[in-house]
mmCIF file of C-alpha atoms in Angstrom:
data_model
loop_
_atom_site.group_PDB
_atom_site.id
_atom_site.type_symbol
_atom_site.label_atom_id
_atom_site.label_comp_id
_atom_site.label_asym_id
_atom_site.label_seq_id
_atom_site.Cartn_x
_atom_site.Cartn_y
_atom_site.Cartn_z
ATOM 1 C CA UNK A 6 118.926 96.577 175.669
ATOM 2 C CA UNK A 7 118.000 93.250 174.101
ATOM 3 C CA UNK A 8 119.357 92.805 170.509
ATOM 4 C CA UNK A 9 117.692 90.111 168.498
ATOM 5 C CA UNK A 10 119.201 88.781 165.134
ATOM 6 C CA UNK A 11 117.527 86.572 162.764
ATOM 7 C CA UNK A 12 119.504 84.640 159.912
ATOM 8 C CA UNK A 13 118.982 84.345 157.208
ATOM 9 C CA UNK A 14 117.062 87.601 156.076
ATOM 10 C CA UNK A 15 115.525 85.656 153.253
ATOM 11 C CA UNK A 16 115.179 82.065 152.275
ATOM 12 C CA UNK A 17 113.789 80.394 149.050
ATOM 13 C CA UNK A 18 113.226 76.658 148.890
ATOM 14 C CA UNK A 19 111.306 74.281 146.760
ATOM 15 C CA UNK A 20 108.085 72.692 148.140
ATOM 16 C CA UNK A 21 108.762 69.782 150.504
ATOM 17 C CA UNK A 22 111.959 70.907 151.815
ATOM 18 C CA UNK A 23 112.433 71.239 155.684
ATOM 19 C CA UNK A 24 113.082 74.984 156.745
ATOM 20 C CA UNK A 25 115.458 75.978 159.463
ATOM 21 C CA UNK A 26 115.171 79.515 160.902
ATOM 22 C CA UNK A 27 117.377 80.877 163.323
ATOM 23 C CA UNK A 28 117.201 83.565 166.061
ATOM 24 C CA UNK A 29 119.813 84.713 168.441
ATOM 25 C CA UNK A 30 119.462 87.240 171.307
ATOM 26 C CA UNK A 31 122.025 89.116 173.582
ATOM 27 C CA UNK A 32 120.311 88.950 177.042
ATOM 28 C CA UNK A 33 119.675 85.470 178.345
ATOM 29 C CA UNK A 34 117.510 86.630 181.102
ATOM 30 C CA UNK A 35 114.187 85.874 179.524
ATOM 31 C CA UNK A 36 110.991 84.246 180.628
ATOM 32 C CA UNK A 37 109.917 82.924 177.169
ATOM 33 C CA UNK A 38 110.357 83.343 173.457
ATOM 34 C CA UNK A 39 107.504 83.744 170.885
ATOM 35 C CA UNK A 40 107.687 83.051 167.266
ATOM 36 C CA UNK A 41 105.219 84.774 164.890
ATOM 37 C CA UNK A 42 104.238 84.697 161.180
ATOM 38 C CA UNK A 43 103.451 87.814 159.411
ATOM 39 C CA UNK A 44 101.930 87.704 155.747
ATOM 40 C CA UNK A 45 102.226 90.691 153.468
ATOM 41 C CA UNK A 46 99.790 93.507 154.539
ATOM 42 C CA UNK A 47 98.757 91.719 157.553
ATOM 43 C CA UNK A 48 99.382 91.614 161.398
ATOM 44 C CA UNK A 49 101.505 89.152 163.364
ATOM 45 C CA UNK A 50 100.008 85.728 164.153
ATOM 46 C CA UNK A 51 101.608 83.872 167.072
ATOM 47 C CA UNK A 52 102.920 80.265 166.039
ATOM 48 C CA UNK A 53 104.612 79.122 169.254
ATOM 49 C CA UNK A 54 105.434 80.288 172.741
ATOM 50 C CA UNK A 55 108.288 78.578 174.537
ATOM 51 C CA UNK A 56 108.777 79.137 178.166
ATOM 52 C CA UNK A 57 112.331 79.402 179.484
ATOM 53 C CA UNK A 58 111.974 76.248 181.281
ATOM 54 C CA UNK A 59 111.193 74.263 178.232
ATOM 55 C CA UNK A 60 113.606 73.108 175.471
ATOM 56 C CA UNK A 61 111.148 72.606 172.670
ATOM 57 C CA UNK A 62 107.682 73.398 171.672
ATOM 58 C CA UNK A 63 105.689 71.735 168.746
ATOM 59 C CA UNK A 64 102.575 72.447 166.744
ATOM 60 C CA UNK A 65 101.816 70.343 163.724
ATOM 61 C CA UNK A 66 104.658 70.750 161.280
ATOM 62 C CA UNK A 67 106.248 73.408 163.494
ATOM 63 C CA UNK A 68 108.949 72.797 166.148
ATOM 64 C CA UNK A 69 110.835 75.497 168.087
ATOM 65 C CA UNK A 70 113.746 74.886 170.224
ATOM 66 C CA UNK A 71 115.185 77.274 172.876
ATOM 67 C CA UNK A 72 118.706 77.256 174.271
ATOM 68 C CA UNK A 73 118.488 80.156 176.825
ATOM 69 C CA UNK A 74 122.030 79.947 178.047
ATOM 70 C CA UNK A 75 123.552 80.415 174.595
ATOM 71 C CA UNK A 76 120.896 82.902 173.430
ATOM 72 C CA UNK A 77 119.522 80.881 170.632
ATOM 73 C CA UNK A 78 116.193 79.705 169.291
ATOM 74 C CA UNK A 79 115.538 77.714 166.051
ATOM 75 C CA UNK A 80 112.121 77.368 164.237
ATOM 76 C CA UNK A 81 111.799 74.181 162.249
ATOM 77 C CA UNK A 82 109.071 73.788 159.486
ATOM 78 C CA UNK A 83 108.808 70.315 158.239
ATOM 79 C CA UNK A 84 107.868 69.413 154.638
ATOM 80 C CA UNK A 85 107.135 73.007 153.557
ATOM 81 C CA UNK A 86 104.267 74.192 151.510
ATOM 82 C CA UNK A 87 103.699 77.274 149.383
ATOM 83 C CA UNK A 88 101.194 78.415 152.038
ATOM 84 C CA UNK A 89 104.280 78.686 154.427
ATOM 85 C CA UNK A 90 105.646 81.723 152.585
ATOM 86 C CA UNK A 91 105.636 84.592 154.886
ATOM 87 C CA UNK A 92 107.924 86.474 157.092
ATOM 88 C CA UNK A 93 108.731 84.872 160.314
ATOM 89 C CA UNK A 94 109.781 86.865 163.478
ATOM 90 C CA UNK A 95 111.099 85.924 166.841
ATOM 91 C CA UNK A 96 110.643 87.813 170.026
ATOM 92 C CA UNK A 97 112.263 87.022 173.352
ATOM 93 C CA UNK A 98 110.217 88.077 176.439
ATOM 94 C CA UNK A 99 112.378 89.568 179.384
ATOM 95 C CA UNK A 100 112.190 88.197 182.822
ATOM 96 C CA UNK A 101 109.474 90.069 184.800
ATOM 97 C CA UNK A 102 108.533 92.416 181.913
ATOM 98 C CA UNK A 103 105.760 92.423 179.372
ATOM 99 C CA UNK A 104 107.755 94.227 176.622
ATOM 100 C CA UNK A 105 108.999 92.067 173.810
ATOM 101 C CA UNK A 106 112.043 92.846 171.449
ATOM 102 C CA UNK A 107 111.671 91.751 167.828
ATOM 103 C CA UNK A 108 114.140 90.501 165.268
ATOM 104 C CA UNK A 109 113.821 91.914 161.792
ATOM 105 C CA UNK A 110 112.370 88.517 160.551
ATOM 106 C CA UNK A 111 113.198 85.949 157.827
ATOM 107 C CA UNK A 112 111.190 86.166 154.739
ATOM 108 C CA UNK A 113 110.338 82.628 153.343
ATOM 109 C CA UNK A 114 109.433 81.795 149.953
ATOM 110 C CA UNK A 115 108.262 78.222 149.214
ATOM 111 C CA UNK A 116 108.216 77.417 145.444
ATOM 112 C CA UNK A 117 105.667 75.201 144.108
ATOM 113 C CA UNK B 30 85.993 86.383 169.573
ATOM 114 C CA UNK B 31 87.266 89.350 167.748
ATOM 115 C CA UNK B 32 90.606 89.495 169.454
ATOM 116 C CA UNK B 33 92.509 92.725 168.785
ATOM 117 C CA UNK B 34 90.644 95.196 166.515
ATOM 118 C CA UNK B 35 92.183 98.239 165.001
ATOM 119 C CA UNK B 36 90.505 101.083 163.127
ATOM 120 C CA UNK B 37 91.038 102.588 160.580
ATOM 121 C CA UNK B 38 92.803 100.136 158.354
ATOM 122 C CA UNK B 39 94.139 102.953 156.151
ATOM 123 C CA UNK B 40 94.488 106.901 156.586
ATOM 124 C CA UNK B 41 96.252 109.587 154.778
ATOM 125 C CA UNK B 42 96.974 112.780 156.740
ATOM 126 C CA UNK B 43 98.412 116.185 156.004
ATOM 127 C CA UNK B 44 101.380 117.361 157.956
ATOM 128 C CA UNK B 45 100.269 119.036 160.949
ATOM 129 C CA UNK B 46 96.864 117.261 161.350
ATOM 130 C CA UNK B 47 96.049 115.278 164.361
ATOM 131 C CA UNK B 48 94.306 111.835 164.655
ATOM 132 C CA UNK B 49 93.459 108.986 166.922
ATOM 133 C CA UNK B 50 94.199 105.246 165.987
ATOM 134 C CA UNK B 51 91.766 103.053 167.779
ATOM 135 C CA UNK B 52 92.508 99.836 169.393
ATOM 136 C CA UNK B 53 90.271 97.498 171.079
ATOM 137 C CA UNK B 54 90.421 93.888 172.549
ATOM 138 C CA UNK B 55 87.735 91.683 173.937
ATOM 139 C CA UNK B 56 90.006 89.157 175.809
ATOM 140 C CA UNK B 57 90.205 91.090 178.983
ATOM 141 C CA UNK B 58 94.031 91.360 178.586
ATOM 142 C CA UNK B 59 95.800 93.650 181.145
ATOM 143 C CA UNK B 60 98.846 94.465 178.993
ATOM 144 C CA UNK B 61 98.452 96.493 175.685
ATOM 145 C CA UNK B 62 100.943 98.061 173.476
ATOM 146 C CA UNK B 63 101.560 100.035 170.191
ATOM 147 C CA UNK B 64 104.336 99.316 167.717
ATOM 148 C CA UNK B 65 105.256 100.874 164.409
ATOM 149 C CA UNK B 66 106.731 98.786 161.709
ATOM 150 C CA UNK B 67 109.141 100.440 159.106
ATOM 151 C CA UNK B 68 111.105 98.751 156.479
ATOM 152 C CA UNK B 69 114.635 97.896 157.710
ATOM 153 C CA UNK B 70 113.778 98.904 161.304
ATOM 154 C CA UNK B 71 111.552 95.927 162.401
ATOM 155 C CA UNK B 72 108.940 96.654 165.146
ATOM 156 C CA UNK B 73 109.492 99.267 167.522
ATOM 157 C CA UNK B 74 107.502 99.854 170.751
ATOM 158 C CA UNK B 75 105.771 103.215 171.070
ATOM 159 C CA UNK B 76 103.868 103.137 174.256
ATOM 160 C CA UNK B 77 102.411 100.473 176.479
ATOM 161 C CA UNK B 78 99.907 99.815 179.291
ATOM 162 C CA UNK B 79 99.976 97.321 182.006
ATOM 163 C CA UNK B 80 96.309 98.118 183.168
ATOM 164 C CA UNK B 81 93.533 100.623 183.223
ATOM 165 C CA UNK B 82 94.950 104.159 184.224
ATOM 166 C CA UNK B 83 98.626 102.978 183.784
ATOM 167 C CA UNK B 84 100.776 103.746 180.614
ATOM 168 C CA UNK B 85 104.431 104.060 179.941
ATOM 169 C CA UNK B 86 106.835 105.073 177.184
ATOM 170 C CA UNK B 87 108.431 102.543 174.858
ATOM 171 C CA UNK B 88 111.362 103.004 172.573
ATOM 172 C CA UNK B 89 110.013 105.710 170.262
ATOM 173 C CA UNK B 90 107.237 107.720 172.078
ATOM 174 C CA UNK B 91 107.918 111.187 170.616
ATOM 175 C CA UNK B 92 104.899 112.761 168.923
ATOM 176 C CA UNK B 93 102.465 110.253 170.296
ATOM 177 C CA UNK B 94 100.107 110.044 173.262
ATOM 178 C CA UNK B 95 98.137 107.397 174.745
ATOM 179 C CA UNK B 96 95.442 106.906 177.591
ATOM 180 C CA UNK B 97 93.890 103.734 179.090
ATOM 181 C CA UNK B 98 90.567 104.542 180.659
ATOM 182 C CA UNK B 99 89.207 100.976 180.121
ATOM 183 C CA UNK B 100 90.864 97.475 180.015
ATOM 184 C CA UNK B 101 89.263 97.075 176.445
ATOM 185 C CA UNK B 102 90.529 100.237 174.702
ATOM 186 C CA UNK B 103 93.999 101.726 174.107
ATOM 187 C CA UNK B 104 93.867 104.622 171.567
ATOM 188 C CA UNK B 105 96.976 106.234 170.149
ATOM 189 C CA UNK B 106 97.033 109.862 169.267
ATOM 190 C CA UNK B 107 99.245 111.629 166.868
ATOM 191 C CA UNK B 108 99.261 115.287 168.152
ATOM 192 C CA UNK B 109 100.629 117.017 164.906
ATOM 193 C CA UNK B 110 101.507 114.604 162.301
ATOM 194 C CA UNK B 111 104.881 114.587 160.393
ATOM 195 C CA UNK B 112 106.029 112.738 157.389
ATOM 196 C CA UNK B 113 108.511 110.680 159.527
ATOM 197 C CA UNK B 114 105.302 109.166 161.235
ATOM 198 C CA UNK B 115 104.328 107.386 158.038
ATOM 199 C CA UNK B 116 104.358 103.958 159.049
ATOM 200 C CA UNK B 117 102.287 100.810 159.645
ATOM 201 C CA UNK B 118 100.987 100.824 163.264
ATOM 202 C CA UNK B 119 100.109 97.608 165.182
ATOM 203 C CA UNK B 120 98.430 97.346 168.567
ATOM 204 C CA UNK B 121 98.873 94.221 170.680
ATOM 205 C CA UNK B 122 97.800 92.646 173.953
ATOM 206 C CA UNK B 123 98.477 89.623 176.229
ATOM 207 C CA UNK B 124 97.123 88.336 179.343
ATOM 208 C CA UNK B 125 100.397 88.074 181.199
ATOM 209 C CA UNK B 126 104.111 87.783 180.908
ATOM 210 C CA UNK B 127 103.841 84.007 180.309
ATOM 211 C CA UNK B 128 101.041 84.301 177.889
ATOM 212 C CA UNK B 129 101.261 84.853 174.064
ATOM 213 C CA UNK B 130 101.098 88.190 172.593
ATOM 214 C CA UNK B 131 98.236 88.970 170.077
ATOM 215 C CA UNK B 132 98.294 91.586 167.372
ATOM 216 C CA UNK B 133 95.740 93.471 165.218
ATOM 217 C CA UNK B 134 95.804 93.827 161.556
ATOM 218 C CA UNK B 135 97.461 97.166 161.690
ATOM 219 C CA UNK B 136 96.709 100.708 160.373
ATOM 220 C CA UNK B 137 98.670 101.850 157.418
ATOM 221 C CA UNK B 138 99.250 105.558 157.810
ATOM 222 C CA UNK B 139 100.611 108.003 155.312
ATOM 223 C CA UNK B 140 101.519 111.653 156.069
ATOM 224 C CA UNK B 141 101.994 113.982 153.041
#
């Protein structure tokens, strides 16, 4: 069974600082890995999807890297803003299967 | 484009009552799934479907039924509600294993 760990569980930074969120997983037989954002009381919004053949995926201030062999992914958020405050979850997608396994998330607070 | 729509958004039930949580998607996605999200437990898969007429159990299926008569709809039924089923329920869909997963806004369910 895929186990997903996200460290740290919570993070508080001043506005403008760069954020580094870590995700580790135990089974490296994955097709891809997805990063999500969840605002309080809301559903999950897909941020980035990295295919197993890729090392990085970028969208605006967000950059996600994937090291499949070591079972790690990192989400970088540049020049953080108060609007980036949310919980961020990672979910590796197993090879040949639709089912995602989720980490517990990292809750980010960006102070103005 | 509505994406994944869940109804109702909030519901309070008494122990032993039954109800159906509705989920509909307008993206013609073959894969749909139901999760529950509880504090400290993360997202856990209840049931999933890889197409109309095909359903299967996830990690925590007991006490829940699903059916998939159309591509668009994937309702979740609570047969006899129990306080342990108090949770936030999310429906999700995706087009394929290499495509991103999309979530609804959730149904917040309380069982007294």
